[in-house]
């Protein structure tokens, strides 16, 4: 009696689109040039699965045709879709709570005092996703000073992705997106939207201005800022892009101003002479650098 050969393992499902190393390299080069995104070879399967969805939804037959279209520069909106597909918008109210403790206890009281005396206070949430970060900042200000909106205090909130900017402006969140807000915050600074959502109330809203902005490009911002939060954004960038980003923030940050960055991000040693560490991934600008020129129509 002869034994039948063992069954061969099932072959992996064929990929819907061909995705060659050359395709991956072209996408990586484009993502780096346009958005400072750093895509290592290890991300190839992820890039395939995220972008295959874009090809499907646009009815494009091949990666080659998709990349040709992006490189031709005729569809800027699709470039943003590419970035959106390759990064995450994950955020939360009062995320990395230690920064909000620092803001409440050390950074904001002096700024509020300045504002009460007629001074100007400017904060920037750069890469703010769907808005939970700048609204948390606004609630922290209002907790300390319920009349904060009557003073010259503004929070600029920017993100590259127009879809998240739209959601941020709408300021409506499902119950699962309200994580991080205490019952007191919910009661004071939001309004219920039946059946189980809530929207940001007029107080926090009046402090925040949203604008679309690619951090890898010119910044039409009118500094100087007293506090900049840019958290969990630079992780996507390669080192030279990160270095340009930190220098850019330094140029628009007031001397004595604070820069708060994400838990896995660090300022390079070369900048630490001009910044002192004031908390976990929190830095105060101590040095003087040339300030960025103000531009017409600045945000
Ligand atoms: C993970 S979210 C971080 C949100 C918030 N800062 C936080 O820590 O919860 C990253 C955000 O950075 C934005 N982003 C990525 N690249 C960007 C760029 N080049 N310019 C501006 N925003 C960018 C993404 O659209 C996304 O909304």
PDB file of N, CA and C in Angstrom, residues 91-109 123-125 128 131-144 155 179-181 185 227-232 260-261 279-282:
ATOM      1  N   UNK A  91      -6.621  59.922  19.492  1.00  0.00           N
ATOM      2  CA  UNK A  91      -6.437  60.979  20.477  1.00  0.00           C
ATOM      3  C   UNK A  91      -7.448  60.767  21.584  1.00  0.00           C
ATOM      4  N   UNK A  92      -7.406  61.597  22.587  1.00  0.00           N
ATOM      5  CA  UNK A  92      -8.313  61.432  23.724  1.00  0.00           C
ATOM      6  C   UNK A  92      -8.314  62.721  24.530  1.00  0.00           C
ATOM      7  N   UNK A  93      -9.413  63.021  25.180  1.00  0.00           N
ATOM      8  CA  UNK A  93      -9.432  64.165  26.093  1.00  0.00           C
ATOM      9  C   UNK A  93      -8.413  63.917  27.206  1.00  0.00           C
ATOM     10  N   UNK A  94      -7.677  64.949  27.555  1.00  0.00           N
ATOM     11  CA  UNK A  94      -6.703  64.913  28.651  1.00  0.00           C
ATOM     12  C   UNK A  94      -5.719  63.750  28.516  1.00  0.00           C
ATOM     13  N   UNK A  95      -5.372  63.439  27.252  1.00  0.00           N
ATOM     14  CA  UNK A  95      -4.386  62.381  27.006  1.00  0.00           C
ATOM     15  C   UNK A  95      -3.049  62.807  27.619  1.00  0.00           C
ATOM     16  N   UNK A  96      -2.309  61.869  28.128  1.00  0.00           N
ATOM     17  CA  UNK A  96      -1.036  62.151  28.814  1.00  0.00           C
ATOM     18  C   UNK A  96      -1.303  63.210  29.892  1.00  0.00           C
ATOM     19  N   UNK A  97      -2.051  62.766  30.888  1.00  0.00           N
ATOM     20  CA  UNK A  97      -2.618  63.673  31.901  1.00  0.00           C
ATOM     21  C   UNK A  97      -1.556  64.478  32.643  1.00  0.00           C
ATOM     22  N   UNK A  98      -0.309  63.964  32.683  1.00  0.00           N
ATOM     23  CA  UNK A  98       0.730  64.705  33.418  1.00  0.00           C
ATOM     24  C   UNK A  98       0.949  66.086  32.807  1.00  0.00           C
ATOM     25  N   UNK A  99       0.741  66.222  31.485  1.00  0.00           N
ATOM     26  CA  UNK A  99       0.891  67.544  30.869  1.00  0.00           C
ATOM     27  C   UNK A  99      -0.190  68.503  31.364  1.00  0.00           C
ATOM     28  N   UNK A 100      -1.380  67.975  31.579  1.00  0.00           N
ATOM     29  CA  UNK A 100      -2.464  68.850  32.041  1.00  0.00           C
ATOM     30  C   UNK A 100      -2.268  69.221  33.515  1.00  0.00           C
ATOM     31  N   UNK A 101      -1.636  68.320  34.300  1.00  0.00           N
ATOM     32  CA  UNK A 101      -1.279  68.688  35.682  1.00  0.00           C
ATOM     33  C   UNK A 101      -0.274  69.843  35.652  1.00  0.00           C
ATOM     34  N   UNK A 102       0.720  69.705  34.763  1.00  0.00           N
ATOM     35  CA  UNK A 102       1.747  70.753  34.654  1.00  0.00           C
ATOM     36  C   UNK A 102       1.117  72.077  34.203  1.00  0.00           C
ATOM     37  N   UNK A 103       0.226  71.984  33.243  1.00  0.00           N
ATOM     38  CA  UNK A 103      -0.449  73.191  32.753  1.00  0.00           C
ATOM     39  C   UNK A 103      -1.234  73.851  33.884  1.00  0.00           C
ATOM     40  N   UNK A 104      -2.005  73.036  34.592  1.00  0.00           N
ATOM     41  CA  UNK A 104      -2.892  73.551  35.641  1.00  0.00           C
ATOM     42  C   UNK A 104      -2.091  74.146  36.791  1.00  0.00           C
ATOM     43  N   UNK A 105      -1.023  73.424  37.178  1.00  0.00           N
ATOM     44  CA  UNK A 105      -0.321  73.835  38.400  1.00  0.00           C
ATOM     45  C   UNK A 105       0.769  74.865  38.135  1.00  0.00           C
ATOM     46  N   UNK A 106       1.445  74.758  36.966  1.00  0.00           N
ATOM     47  CA  UNK A 106       2.626  75.612  36.798  1.00  0.00           C
ATOM     48  C   UNK A 106       2.566  76.571  35.622  1.00  0.00           C
ATOM     49  N   UNK A 107       2.047  76.123  34.495  1.00  0.00           N
ATOM     50  CA  UNK A 107       2.198  76.956  33.301  1.00  0.00           C
ATOM     51  C   UNK A 107       1.076  77.978  33.137  1.00  0.00           C
ATOM     52  N   UNK A 108      -0.157  77.563  33.353  1.00  0.00           N
ATOM     53  CA  UNK A 108      -1.270  78.462  33.032  1.00  0.00           C
ATOM     54  C   UNK A 108      -1.524  79.559  34.072  1.00  0.00           C
ATOM     55  N   UNK A 109      -1.304  79.319  35.387  1.00  0.00           N
ATOM     56  CA  UNK A 109      -1.627  80.396  36.333  1.00  0.00           C
ATOM     57  C   UNK A 109      -0.928  81.719  36.004  1.00  0.00           C
ATOM     58  N   UNK A 123      -1.677  79.986  22.600  1.00  0.00           N
ATOM     59  CA  UNK A 123      -1.336  78.572  22.737  1.00  0.00           C
ATOM     60  C   UNK A 123      -1.560  77.906  21.386  1.00  0.00           C
ATOM     61  N   UNK A 124      -0.814  76.847  21.101  1.00  0.00           N
ATOM     62  CA  UNK A 124      -0.953  76.168  19.805  1.00  0.00           C
ATOM     63  C   UNK A 124      -0.970  74.660  20.036  1.00  0.00           C
ATOM     64  N   UNK A 125      -2.023  74.025  19.556  1.00  0.00           N
ATOM     65  CA  UNK A 125      -2.084  72.566  19.547  1.00  0.00           C
ATOM     66  C   UNK A 125      -1.832  72.145  18.100  1.00  0.00           C
ATOM     67  N   UNK A 128      -3.651  68.396  15.982  1.00  0.00           N
ATOM     68  CA  UNK A 128      -4.647  68.279  17.072  1.00  0.00           C
ATOM     69  C   UNK A 128      -5.687  67.208  16.807  1.00  0.00           C
ATOM     70  N   UNK A 131      -9.698  67.214  17.817  1.00  0.00           N
ATOM     71  CA  UNK A 131      -9.980  68.368  18.673  1.00  0.00           C
ATOM     72  C   UNK A 131      -9.960  68.132  20.172  1.00  0.00           C
ATOM     73  N   UNK A 132      -9.853  66.874  20.601  1.00  0.00           N
ATOM     74  CA  UNK A 132      -9.902  66.629  22.049  1.00  0.00           C
ATOM     75  C   UNK A 132      -8.766  67.353  22.778  1.00  0.00           C
ATOM     76  N   UNK A 133      -7.596  67.447  22.134  1.00  0.00           N
ATOM     77  CA  UNK A 133      -6.451  68.088  22.801  1.00  0.00           C
ATOM     78  C   UNK A 133      -6.691  69.594  23.024  1.00  0.00           C
ATOM     79  N   UNK A 134      -7.022  70.372  21.981  1.00  0.00           N
ATOM     80  CA  UNK A 134      -7.249  71.800  22.250  1.00  0.00           C
ATOM     81  C   UNK A 134      -8.454  72.061  23.145  1.00  0.00           C
ATOM     82  N   UNK A 135      -9.504  71.228  23.046  1.00  0.00           N
ATOM     83  CA  UNK A 135     -10.641  71.442  23.943  1.00  0.00           C
ATOM     84  C   UNK A 135     -10.250  71.121  25.390  1.00  0.00           C
ATOM     85  N   UNK A 136      -9.370  70.141  25.590  1.00  0.00           N
ATOM     86  CA  UNK A 136      -8.901  69.851  26.956  1.00  0.00           C
ATOM     87  C   UNK A 136      -8.133  71.050  27.504  1.00  0.00           C
ATOM     88  N   UNK A 137      -7.352  71.671  26.612  1.00  0.00           N
ATOM     89  CA  UNK A 137      -6.597  72.867  26.995  1.00  0.00           C
ATOM     90  C   UNK A 137      -7.569  73.985  27.386  1.00  0.00           C
ATOM     91  N   UNK A 138      -8.600  74.163  26.575  1.00  0.00           N
ATOM     92  CA  UNK A 138      -9.590  75.216  26.850  1.00  0.00           C
ATOM     93  C   UNK A 138     -10.302  74.950  28.177  1.00  0.00           C
ATOM     94  N   UNK A 139     -10.656  73.686  28.433  1.00  0.00           N
ATOM     95  CA  UNK A 139     -11.352  73.360  29.690  1.00  0.00           C
ATOM     96  C   UNK A 139     -10.433  73.611  30.884  1.00  0.00           C
ATOM     97  N   UNK A 140      -9.139  73.322  30.712  1.00  0.00           N
ATOM     98  CA  UNK A 140      -8.190  73.543  31.808  1.00  0.00           C
ATOM     99  C   UNK A 140      -8.100  75.038  32.122  1.00  0.00           C
ATOM    100  N   UNK A 141      -8.062  75.855  31.066  1.00  0.00           N
ATOM    101  CA  UNK A 141      -8.049  77.311  31.270  1.00  0.00           C
ATOM    102  C   UNK A 141      -9.314  77.760  31.991  1.00  0.00           C
ATOM    103  N   UNK A 142     -10.454  77.243  31.529  1.00  0.00           N
ATOM    104  CA  UNK A 142     -11.734  77.682  32.104  1.00  0.00           C
ATOM    105  C   UNK A 142     -11.917  77.185  33.534  1.00  0.00           C
ATOM    106  N   UNK A 143     -11.363  75.992  33.834  1.00  0.00           N
ATOM    107  CA  UNK A 143     -11.419  75.516  35.219  1.00  0.00           C
ATOM    108  C   UNK A 143     -10.697  76.500  36.140  1.00  0.00           C
ATOM    109  N   UNK A 144      -9.575  77.049  35.630  1.00  0.00           N
ATOM    110  CA  UNK A 144      -8.784  77.973  36.453  1.00  0.00           C
ATOM    111  C   UNK A 144      -9.386  79.375  36.468  1.00  0.00           C
ATOM    112  N   UNK A 155      -6.387  79.855  21.494  1.00  0.00           N
ATOM    113  CA  UNK A 155      -5.751  78.556  21.232  1.00  0.00           C
ATOM    114  C   UNK A 155      -5.873  78.295  19.740  1.00  0.00           C
ATOM    115  N   UNK A 179     -14.021  59.617  26.660  1.00  0.00           N
ATOM    116  CA  UNK A 179     -13.100  59.102  27.677  1.00  0.00           C
ATOM    117  C   UNK A 179     -12.099  60.188  28.042  1.00  0.00           C
ATOM    118  N   UNK A 180     -11.835  60.307  29.336  1.00  0.00           N
ATOM    119  CA  UNK A 180     -10.858  61.305  29.787  1.00  0.00           C
ATOM    120  C   UNK A 180     -11.544  62.498  30.422  1.00  0.00           C
ATOM    121  N   UNK A 181     -12.823  62.716  30.086  1.00  0.00           N
ATOM    122  CA  UNK A 181     -13.554  63.833  30.698  1.00  0.00           C
ATOM    123  C   UNK A 181     -14.166  63.367  32.017  1.00  0.00           C
ATOM    124  N   UNK A 185     -16.342  67.884  34.184  1.00  0.00           N
ATOM    125  CA  UNK A 185     -16.071  68.502  32.867  1.00  0.00           C
ATOM    126  C   UNK A 185     -17.280  68.371  31.960  1.00  0.00           C
ATOM    127  N   UNK A 227       2.691  78.579  24.785  1.00  0.00           N
ATOM    128  CA  UNK A 227       2.760  77.120  24.957  1.00  0.00           C
ATOM    129  C   UNK A 227       2.435  76.469  23.611  1.00  0.00           C
ATOM    130  N   UNK A 228       3.242  75.494  23.236  1.00  0.00           N
ATOM    131  CA  UNK A 228       2.940  74.696  22.044  1.00  0.00           C
ATOM    132  C   UNK A 228       2.838  73.236  22.471  1.00  0.00           C
ATOM    133  N   UNK A 229       1.735  72.602  22.094  1.00  0.00           N
ATOM    134  CA  UNK A 229       1.617  71.151  22.261  1.00  0.00           C
ATOM    135  C   UNK A 229       1.744  70.535  20.877  1.00  0.00           C
ATOM    136  N   UNK A 230       2.716  69.670  20.695  1.00  0.00           N
ATOM    137  CA  UNK A 230       2.797  68.913  19.439  1.00  0.00           C
ATOM    138  C   UNK A 230       3.111  67.484  19.854  1.00  0.00           C
ATOM    139  N   UNK A 231       2.063  66.736  20.100  1.00  0.00           N
ATOM    140  CA  UNK A 231       2.227  65.443  20.759  1.00  0.00           C
ATOM    141  C   UNK A 231       1.784  64.317  19.827  1.00  0.00           C
ATOM    142  N   UNK A 232       2.650  63.327  19.736  1.00  0.00           N
ATOM    143  CA  UNK A 232       2.334  62.124  18.954  1.00  0.00           C
ATOM    144  C   UNK A 232       2.134  62.430  17.477  1.00  0.00           C
ATOM    145  N   UNK A 260       5.402  71.060  24.726  1.00  0.00           N
ATOM    146  CA  UNK A 260       5.013  69.751  25.260  1.00  0.00           C
ATOM    147  C   UNK A 260       4.909  68.780  24.093  1.00  0.00           C
ATOM    148  N   UNK A 261       5.633  67.659  24.182  1.00  0.00           N
ATOM    149  CA  UNK A 261       5.662  66.708  23.068  1.00  0.00           C
ATOM    150  C   UNK A 261       5.200  65.329  23.548  1.00  0.00           C
ATOM    151  N   UNK A 279       9.361  68.746  32.988  1.00  0.00           N
ATOM    152  CA  UNK A 279       8.449  67.649  33.283  1.00  0.00           C
ATOM    153  C   UNK A 279       8.716  66.561  32.258  1.00  0.00           C
ATOM    154  N   UNK A 280       7.888  65.530  32.276  1.00  0.00           N
ATOM    155  CA  UNK A 280       8.060  64.433  31.322  1.00  0.00           C
ATOM    156  C   UNK A 280       7.687  64.944  29.926  1.00  0.00           C
ATOM    157  N   UNK A 281       8.658  64.898  29.017  1.00  0.00           N
ATOM    158  CA  UNK A 281       8.482  65.425  27.648  1.00  0.00           C
ATOM    159  C   UNK A 281       7.868  66.833  27.649  1.00  0.00           C
ATOM    160  N   UNK A 282       8.338  67.638  28.592  1.00  0.00           N
ATOM    161  CA  UNK A 282       7.896  69.037  28.682  1.00  0.00           C
ATOM    162  C   UNK A 282       9.140  69.905  28.837  1.00  0.00           C
TER     163      UNK A 282
END
